[in-house]
Short mmCIF file of C-alpha atoms and ligand atoms in Angstrom, two decimals:
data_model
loop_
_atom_site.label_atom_id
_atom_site.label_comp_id
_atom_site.label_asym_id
_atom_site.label_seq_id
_atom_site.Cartn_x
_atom_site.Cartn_y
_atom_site.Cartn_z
CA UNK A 16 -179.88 -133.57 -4.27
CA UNK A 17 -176.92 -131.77 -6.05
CA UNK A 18 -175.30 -129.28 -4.08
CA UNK A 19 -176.49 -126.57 -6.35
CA UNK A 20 -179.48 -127.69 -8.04
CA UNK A 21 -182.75 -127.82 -5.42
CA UNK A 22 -185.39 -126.62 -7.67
CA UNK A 23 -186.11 -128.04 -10.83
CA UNK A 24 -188.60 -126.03 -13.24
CA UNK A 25 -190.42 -128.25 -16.16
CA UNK A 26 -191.79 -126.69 -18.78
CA UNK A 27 -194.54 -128.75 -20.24
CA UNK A 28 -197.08 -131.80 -18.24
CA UNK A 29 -197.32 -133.60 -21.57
CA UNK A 30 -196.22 -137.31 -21.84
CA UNK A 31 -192.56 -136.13 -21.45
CA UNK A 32 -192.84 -133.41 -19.26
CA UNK A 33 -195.17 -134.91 -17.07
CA UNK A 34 -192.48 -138.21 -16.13
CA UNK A 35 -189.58 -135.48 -15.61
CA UNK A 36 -191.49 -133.26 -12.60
CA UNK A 37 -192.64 -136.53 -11.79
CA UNK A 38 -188.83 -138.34 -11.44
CA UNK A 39 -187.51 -134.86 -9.97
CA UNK A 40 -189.99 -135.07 -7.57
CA UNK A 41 -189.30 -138.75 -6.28
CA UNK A 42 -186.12 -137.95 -6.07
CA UNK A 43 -186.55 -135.13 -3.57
CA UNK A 44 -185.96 -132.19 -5.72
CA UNK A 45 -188.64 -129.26 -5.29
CA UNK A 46 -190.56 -129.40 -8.65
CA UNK A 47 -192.49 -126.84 -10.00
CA UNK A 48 -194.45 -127.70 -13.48
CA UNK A 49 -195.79 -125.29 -15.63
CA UNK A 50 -198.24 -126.06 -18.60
CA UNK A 51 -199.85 -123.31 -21.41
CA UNK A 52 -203.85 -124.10 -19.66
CA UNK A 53 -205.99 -125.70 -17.14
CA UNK A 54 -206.95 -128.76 -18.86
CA UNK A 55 -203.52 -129.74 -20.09
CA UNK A 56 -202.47 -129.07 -16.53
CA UNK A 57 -204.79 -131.39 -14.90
CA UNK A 58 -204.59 -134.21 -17.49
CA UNK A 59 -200.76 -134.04 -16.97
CA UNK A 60 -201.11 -134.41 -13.49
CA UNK A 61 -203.58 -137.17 -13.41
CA UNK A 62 -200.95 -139.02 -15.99
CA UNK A 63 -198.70 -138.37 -12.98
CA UNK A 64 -201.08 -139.59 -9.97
CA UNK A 65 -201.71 -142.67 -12.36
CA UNK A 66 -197.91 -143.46 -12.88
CA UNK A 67 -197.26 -142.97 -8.85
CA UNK A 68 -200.16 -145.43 -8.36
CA UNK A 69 -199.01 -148.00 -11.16
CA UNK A 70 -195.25 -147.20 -9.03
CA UNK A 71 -197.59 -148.22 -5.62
CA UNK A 72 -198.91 -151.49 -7.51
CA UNK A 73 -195.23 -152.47 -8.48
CA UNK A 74 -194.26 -151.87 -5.02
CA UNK A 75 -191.57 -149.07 -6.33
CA UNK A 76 -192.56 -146.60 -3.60
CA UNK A 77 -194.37 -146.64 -0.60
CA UNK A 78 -197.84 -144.78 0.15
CA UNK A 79 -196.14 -141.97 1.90
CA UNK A 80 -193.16 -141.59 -0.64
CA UNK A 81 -195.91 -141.33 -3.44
CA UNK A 82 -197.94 -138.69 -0.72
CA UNK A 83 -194.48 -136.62 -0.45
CA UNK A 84 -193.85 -136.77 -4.34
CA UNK A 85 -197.05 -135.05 -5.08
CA UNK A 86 -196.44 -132.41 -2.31
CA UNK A 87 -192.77 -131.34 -3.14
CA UNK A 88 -194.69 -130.68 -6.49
CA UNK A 89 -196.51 -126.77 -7.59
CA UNK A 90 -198.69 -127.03 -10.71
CA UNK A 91 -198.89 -124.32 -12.50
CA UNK A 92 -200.23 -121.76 -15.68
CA UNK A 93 -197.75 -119.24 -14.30
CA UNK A 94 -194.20 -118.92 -15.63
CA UNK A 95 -193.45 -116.53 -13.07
CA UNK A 96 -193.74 -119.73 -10.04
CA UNK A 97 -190.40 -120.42 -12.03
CA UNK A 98 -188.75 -117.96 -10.04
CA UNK A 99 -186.01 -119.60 -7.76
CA UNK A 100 -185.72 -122.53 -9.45
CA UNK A 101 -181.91 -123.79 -10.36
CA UNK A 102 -182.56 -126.28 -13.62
CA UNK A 103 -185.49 -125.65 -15.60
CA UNK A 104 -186.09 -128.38 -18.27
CA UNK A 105 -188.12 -127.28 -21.09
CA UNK A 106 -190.73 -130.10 -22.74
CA UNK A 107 -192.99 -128.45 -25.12
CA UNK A 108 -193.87 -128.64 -28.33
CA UNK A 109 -190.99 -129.19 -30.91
CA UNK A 110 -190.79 -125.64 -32.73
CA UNK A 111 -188.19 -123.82 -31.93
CA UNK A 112 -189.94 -120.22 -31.99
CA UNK A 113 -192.64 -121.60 -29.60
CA UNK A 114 -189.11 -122.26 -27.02
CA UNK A 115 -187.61 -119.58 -28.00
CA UNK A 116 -190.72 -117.70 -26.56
CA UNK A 117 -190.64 -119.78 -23.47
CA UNK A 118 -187.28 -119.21 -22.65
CA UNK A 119 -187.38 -115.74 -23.16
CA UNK A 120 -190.27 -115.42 -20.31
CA UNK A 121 -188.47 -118.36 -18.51
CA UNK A 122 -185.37 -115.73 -18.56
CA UNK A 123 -187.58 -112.60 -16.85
CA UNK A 124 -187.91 -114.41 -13.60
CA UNK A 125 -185.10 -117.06 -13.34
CA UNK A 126 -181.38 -115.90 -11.33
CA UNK A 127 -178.26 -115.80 -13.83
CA UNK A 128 -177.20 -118.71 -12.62
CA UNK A 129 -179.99 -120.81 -13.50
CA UNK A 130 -178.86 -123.86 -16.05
CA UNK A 131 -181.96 -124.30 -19.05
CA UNK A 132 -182.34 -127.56 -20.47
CA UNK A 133 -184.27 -128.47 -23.26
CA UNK A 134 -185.55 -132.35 -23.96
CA UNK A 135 -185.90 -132.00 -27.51
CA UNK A 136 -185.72 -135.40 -29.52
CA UNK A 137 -183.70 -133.78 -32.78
CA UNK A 138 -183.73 -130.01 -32.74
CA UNK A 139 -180.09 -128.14 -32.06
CA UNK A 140 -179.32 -127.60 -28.94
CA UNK A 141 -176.55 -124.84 -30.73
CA UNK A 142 -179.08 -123.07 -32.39
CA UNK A 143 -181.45 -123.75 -29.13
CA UNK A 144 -178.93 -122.02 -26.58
CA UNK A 145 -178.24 -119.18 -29.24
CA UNK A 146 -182.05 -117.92 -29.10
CA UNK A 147 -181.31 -117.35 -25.40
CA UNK A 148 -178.73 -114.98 -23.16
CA UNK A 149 -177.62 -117.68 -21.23
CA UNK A 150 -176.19 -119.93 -24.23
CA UNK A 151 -173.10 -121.39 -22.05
CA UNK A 152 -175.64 -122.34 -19.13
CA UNK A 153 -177.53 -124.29 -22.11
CA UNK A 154 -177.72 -127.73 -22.73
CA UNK A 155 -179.98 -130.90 -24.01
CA UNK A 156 -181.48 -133.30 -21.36
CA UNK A 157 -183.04 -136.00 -23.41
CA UNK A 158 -185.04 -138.25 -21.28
CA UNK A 159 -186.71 -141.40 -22.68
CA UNK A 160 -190.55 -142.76 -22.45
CA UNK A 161 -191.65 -143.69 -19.85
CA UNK A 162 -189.29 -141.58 -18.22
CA UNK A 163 -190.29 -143.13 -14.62
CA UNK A 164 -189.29 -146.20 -16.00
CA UNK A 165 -186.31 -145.63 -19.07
CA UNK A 166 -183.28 -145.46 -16.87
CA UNK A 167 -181.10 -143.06 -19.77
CA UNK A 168 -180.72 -139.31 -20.17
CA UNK A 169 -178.76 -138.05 -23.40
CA UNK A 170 -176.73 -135.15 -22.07
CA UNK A 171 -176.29 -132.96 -24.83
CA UNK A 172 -172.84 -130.17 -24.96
CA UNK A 173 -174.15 -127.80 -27.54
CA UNK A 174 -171.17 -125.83 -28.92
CA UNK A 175 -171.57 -122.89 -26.13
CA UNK A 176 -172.41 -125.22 -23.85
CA UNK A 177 -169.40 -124.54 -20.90
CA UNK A 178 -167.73 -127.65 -19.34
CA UNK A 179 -169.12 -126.29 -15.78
CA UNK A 180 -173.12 -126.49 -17.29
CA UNK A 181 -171.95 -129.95 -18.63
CA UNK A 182 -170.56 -131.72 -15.47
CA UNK A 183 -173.47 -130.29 -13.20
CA UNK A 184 -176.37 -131.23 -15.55
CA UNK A 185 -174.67 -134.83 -15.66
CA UNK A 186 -174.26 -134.92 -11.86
CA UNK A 187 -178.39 -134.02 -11.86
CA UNK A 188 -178.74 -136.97 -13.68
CA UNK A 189 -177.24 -139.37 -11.81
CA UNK A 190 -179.14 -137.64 -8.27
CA UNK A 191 -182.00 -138.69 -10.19
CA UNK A 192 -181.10 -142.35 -10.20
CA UNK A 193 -180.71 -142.00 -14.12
CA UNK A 194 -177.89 -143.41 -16.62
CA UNK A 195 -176.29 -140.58 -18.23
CA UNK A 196 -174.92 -140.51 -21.33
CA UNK A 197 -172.93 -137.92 -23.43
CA UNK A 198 -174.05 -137.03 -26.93
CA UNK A 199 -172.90 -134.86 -29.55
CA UNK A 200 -175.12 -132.21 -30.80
CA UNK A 201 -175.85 -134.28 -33.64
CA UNK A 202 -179.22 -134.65 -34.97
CA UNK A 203 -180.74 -137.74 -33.18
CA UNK A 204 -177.89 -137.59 -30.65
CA UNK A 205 -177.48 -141.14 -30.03
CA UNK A 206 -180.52 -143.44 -29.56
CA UNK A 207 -182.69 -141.53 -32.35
CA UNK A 208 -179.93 -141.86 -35.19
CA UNK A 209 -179.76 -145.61 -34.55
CA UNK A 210 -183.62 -146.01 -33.51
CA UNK A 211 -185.16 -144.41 -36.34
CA UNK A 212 -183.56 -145.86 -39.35
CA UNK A 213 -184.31 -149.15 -37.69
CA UNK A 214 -187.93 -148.30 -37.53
CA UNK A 215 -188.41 -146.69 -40.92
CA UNK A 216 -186.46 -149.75 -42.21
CA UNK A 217 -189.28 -152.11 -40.22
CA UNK A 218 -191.57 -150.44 -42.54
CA UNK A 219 -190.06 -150.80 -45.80
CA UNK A 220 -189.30 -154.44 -45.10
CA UNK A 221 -192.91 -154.85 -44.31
CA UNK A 222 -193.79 -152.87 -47.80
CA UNK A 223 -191.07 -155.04 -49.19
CA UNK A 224 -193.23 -158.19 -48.42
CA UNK A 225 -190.45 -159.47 -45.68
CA UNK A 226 -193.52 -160.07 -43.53
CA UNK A 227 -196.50 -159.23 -41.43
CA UNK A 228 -196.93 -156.44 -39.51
CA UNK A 229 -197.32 -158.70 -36.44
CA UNK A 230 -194.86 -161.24 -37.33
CA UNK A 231 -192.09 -158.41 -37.77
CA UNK A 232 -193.09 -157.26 -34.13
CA UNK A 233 -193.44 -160.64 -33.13
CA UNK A 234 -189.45 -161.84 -34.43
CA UNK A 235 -187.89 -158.93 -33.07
CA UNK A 236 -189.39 -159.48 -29.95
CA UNK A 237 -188.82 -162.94 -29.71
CA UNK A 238 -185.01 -163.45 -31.99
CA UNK A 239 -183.71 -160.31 -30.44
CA UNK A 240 -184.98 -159.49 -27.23
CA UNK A 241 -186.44 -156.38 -27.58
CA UNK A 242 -189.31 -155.42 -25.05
CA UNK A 243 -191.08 -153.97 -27.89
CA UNK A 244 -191.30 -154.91 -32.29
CA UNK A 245 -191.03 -151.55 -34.48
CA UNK A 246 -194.32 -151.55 -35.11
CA UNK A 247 -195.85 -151.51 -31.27
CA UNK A 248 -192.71 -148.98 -30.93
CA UNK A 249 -193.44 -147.08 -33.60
CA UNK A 250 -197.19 -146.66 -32.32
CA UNK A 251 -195.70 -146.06 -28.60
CA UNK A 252 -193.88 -143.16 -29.20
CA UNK A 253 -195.90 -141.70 -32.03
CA UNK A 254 -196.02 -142.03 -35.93
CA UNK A 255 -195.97 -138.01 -36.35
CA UNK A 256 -193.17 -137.90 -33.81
CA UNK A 257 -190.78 -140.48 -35.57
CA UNK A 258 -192.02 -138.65 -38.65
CA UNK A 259 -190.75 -135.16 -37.54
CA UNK A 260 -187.43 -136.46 -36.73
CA UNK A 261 -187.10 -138.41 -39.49
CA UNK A 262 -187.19 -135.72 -41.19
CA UNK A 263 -184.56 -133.48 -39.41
CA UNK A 264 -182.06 -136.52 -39.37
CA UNK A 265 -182.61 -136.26 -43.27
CA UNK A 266 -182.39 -132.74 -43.27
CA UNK A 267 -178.83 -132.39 -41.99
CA UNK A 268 -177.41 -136.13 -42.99
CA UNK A 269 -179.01 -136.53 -46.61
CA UNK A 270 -178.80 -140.23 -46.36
CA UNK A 271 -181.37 -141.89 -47.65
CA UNK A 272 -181.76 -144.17 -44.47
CA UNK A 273 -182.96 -141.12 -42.90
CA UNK A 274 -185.73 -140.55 -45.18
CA UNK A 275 -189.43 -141.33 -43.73
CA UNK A 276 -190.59 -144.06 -46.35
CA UNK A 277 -193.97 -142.68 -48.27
CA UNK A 278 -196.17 -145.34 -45.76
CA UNK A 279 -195.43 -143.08 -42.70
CA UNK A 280 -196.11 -139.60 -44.40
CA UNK A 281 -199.51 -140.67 -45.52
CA UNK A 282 -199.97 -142.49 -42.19
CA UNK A 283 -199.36 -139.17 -40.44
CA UNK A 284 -201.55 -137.30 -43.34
CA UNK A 285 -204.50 -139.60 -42.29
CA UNK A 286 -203.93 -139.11 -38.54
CA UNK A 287 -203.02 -142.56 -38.09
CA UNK A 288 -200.67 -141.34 -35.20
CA UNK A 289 -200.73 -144.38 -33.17
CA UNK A 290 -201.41 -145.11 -29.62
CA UNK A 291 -202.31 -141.03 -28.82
CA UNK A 292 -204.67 -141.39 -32.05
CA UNK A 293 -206.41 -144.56 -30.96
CA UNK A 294 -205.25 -146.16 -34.24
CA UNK A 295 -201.57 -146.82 -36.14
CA UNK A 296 -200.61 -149.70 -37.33
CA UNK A 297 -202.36 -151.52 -35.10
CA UNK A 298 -206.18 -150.60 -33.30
CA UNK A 299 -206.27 -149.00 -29.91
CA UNK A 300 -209.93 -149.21 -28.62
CA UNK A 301 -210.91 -146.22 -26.71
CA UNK A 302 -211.10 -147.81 -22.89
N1 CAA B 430 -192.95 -146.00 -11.99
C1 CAA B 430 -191.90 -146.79 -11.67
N2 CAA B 430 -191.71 -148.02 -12.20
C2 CAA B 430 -192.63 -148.47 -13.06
C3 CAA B 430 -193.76 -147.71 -13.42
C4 CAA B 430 -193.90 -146.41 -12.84
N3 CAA B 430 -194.91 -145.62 -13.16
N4 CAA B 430 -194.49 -148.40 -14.30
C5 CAA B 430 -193.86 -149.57 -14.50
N5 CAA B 430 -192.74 -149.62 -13.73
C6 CAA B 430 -191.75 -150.69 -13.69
C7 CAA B 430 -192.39 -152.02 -13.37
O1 CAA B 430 -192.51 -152.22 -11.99
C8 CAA B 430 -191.41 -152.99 -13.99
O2 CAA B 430 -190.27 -153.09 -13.16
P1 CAA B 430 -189.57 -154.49 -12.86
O3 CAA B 430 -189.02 -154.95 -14.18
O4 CAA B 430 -188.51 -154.16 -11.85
O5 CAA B 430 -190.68 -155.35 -12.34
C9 CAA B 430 -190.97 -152.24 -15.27
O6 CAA B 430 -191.18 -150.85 -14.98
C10 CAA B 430 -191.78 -152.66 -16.50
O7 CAA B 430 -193.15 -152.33 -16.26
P2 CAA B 430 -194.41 -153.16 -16.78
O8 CAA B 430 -194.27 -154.60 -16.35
O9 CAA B 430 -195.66 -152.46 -16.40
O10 CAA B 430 -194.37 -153.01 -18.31
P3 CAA B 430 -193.76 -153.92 -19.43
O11 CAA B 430 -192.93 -155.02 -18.93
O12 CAA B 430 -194.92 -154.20 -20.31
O13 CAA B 430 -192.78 -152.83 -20.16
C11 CAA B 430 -192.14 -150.85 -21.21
C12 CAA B 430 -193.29 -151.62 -20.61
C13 CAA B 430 -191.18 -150.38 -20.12
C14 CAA B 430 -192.73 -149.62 -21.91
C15 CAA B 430 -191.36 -151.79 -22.20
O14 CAA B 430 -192.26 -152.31 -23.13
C16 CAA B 430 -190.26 -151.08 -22.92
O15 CAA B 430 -189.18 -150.89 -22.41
N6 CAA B 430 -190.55 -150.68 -24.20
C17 CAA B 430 -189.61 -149.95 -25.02
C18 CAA B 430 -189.70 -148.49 -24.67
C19 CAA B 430 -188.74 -147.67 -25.46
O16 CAA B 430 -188.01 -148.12 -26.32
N7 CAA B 430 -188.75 -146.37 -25.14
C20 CAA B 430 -187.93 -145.42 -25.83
C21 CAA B 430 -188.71 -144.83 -26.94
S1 CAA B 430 -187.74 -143.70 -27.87
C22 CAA B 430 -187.87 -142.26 -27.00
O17 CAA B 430 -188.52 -142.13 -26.00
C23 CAA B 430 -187.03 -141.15 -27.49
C24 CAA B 430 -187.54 -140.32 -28.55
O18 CAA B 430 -186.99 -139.25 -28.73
C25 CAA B 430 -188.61 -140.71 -29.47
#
């Protein structure tokens, strides 16, 4: 544990928020997740009991470690259970009105002192931290999927963003056993600006007639060592996602490497999203 940061807030149990409480947790921290209903609540924390099981299986934590995890946790519909906490990290949805909502109620029952965070893949964190009053205690946290398993964090200085914010959401990072990183409010920070044209290049090569579908997943895997092809990655972290950021990479870059190839918008149109959707470019049976 930092010496100033005790209680984490996360904003959001979806697939991202869901592995942050989760990580905080393990590592000690006082977590308290908060999510818009009951369902969304409850499926989040089932994702969480499965990944501290599949953690169990591995032989990653004990019985009693995954017991103490789950009890350091409060799971909540109630922004105001925020109250006390030092770092809130914010995972919802990827509009910025919808966090600039959050924040604002976040902001009604959080000290002055309290550092917000938002994991968003490829919005601002600038323009994040200026919808707020606390834009020098502001800054990105961009954790990975699986986030129990991806060992980086992006640690994102938007232009407010003080040095002091900076150095003590870094040192969080490494409490939580994680490789930090800093990026430059860019959009795609780091792994996104090199991911993503990769990917949408995956599937104009495909279109191209450079090769299967399966064979391009299957000679990236295999010539360079990637745990994943484009394709099953693509599918893993979702076609609508890579989509969306495509698309604010091409916003502010206007190179055409950052422009989603015509495949992935109609994909998305269809709601071909991938794994979430049950079917992308490849079939995911329901189980
Ligand atoms: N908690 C802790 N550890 C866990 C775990 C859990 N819930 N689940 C699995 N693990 C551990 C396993 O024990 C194993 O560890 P060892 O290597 O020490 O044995 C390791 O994690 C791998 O687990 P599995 O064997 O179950 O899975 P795998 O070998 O099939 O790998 C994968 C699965 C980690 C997802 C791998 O395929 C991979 O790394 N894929 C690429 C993922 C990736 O690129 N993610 C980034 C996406 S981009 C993004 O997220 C950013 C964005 O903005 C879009």
């Amino acid at each position: 544990m930092t010496e100033d940061i005790r209680k984490i807030g996360v904003l959001g149990c979806g697939l991202m928020g869901s592995g942050i409480a989760e990580v905080c947790a393990r590592q000690g921290f006082a977590t308290v997740v908060r999510e818009v209903d009951d369902a969304l609540l409850e499926r989040g924390m089932s994702r969480i009991r499965s990944s501290l099981e599949k953690a169990q299986s591995r032989g990653k934590i004990s019985e009693a470690d995954a017991a103490q995890t789950l009890a350091r946790m409060i799971a909540t519909t109630d922004v105001a259970d925020l109250a006390g906490c030092d770092l809130v990290i914010e995972a919802v949805t990827e509009n910025k009105d919808v966090k600039a909502q959050i924040y604002r109620d976040v902001e009604n029952v959080v000290g002055a002192q309290t550092i917000l965070a938002s994991n968003t893949s490829s919005l601002c964190i600038t323009e994040l931290a200026a919808t707020t009053s606390r834009p020098d205690r502001f800054v990105g946290l961009h954790f990975f999927n699986p986030v129990p398993v991806m060992k980086l964090v992006e640690v994102i200085r938007g232009l407010t963003t003080t040095a002091d914010t900076f150095a003590r959401a870094h040192r969080f990072c490494l409490t939580l056993g994680k490789e930090p990183v800093a990026a430059a409010d860019r959009a795609g920070f780091i792994v996104n600006r090199l991911l993503v044209p990769y990917l949408l290049d995956a599937i104009r090569a495909h279109e191209e007639g450079a090769g299967s579908i399966a064979d391009i997943d299957r000679a990236m895997t295999l010539g360079c060592g990637y745990p994943m092809g484009p394709f099953t990655l693509l599918d893993f972290v979702g076609l609508d996602t890579t989509y969306w950021i495509a698309n604010i990479m091409f916003d502010e870059f206007r190179e055409a490497r950052f422009a989603p190839p015509a495949l992935l918008k109609r994909m998305v149109l269809a709601g071909k999203l991938g794994r979430k959707s049950g079917s992308g470019f490849y079939e995911y049976p329901a189980k």
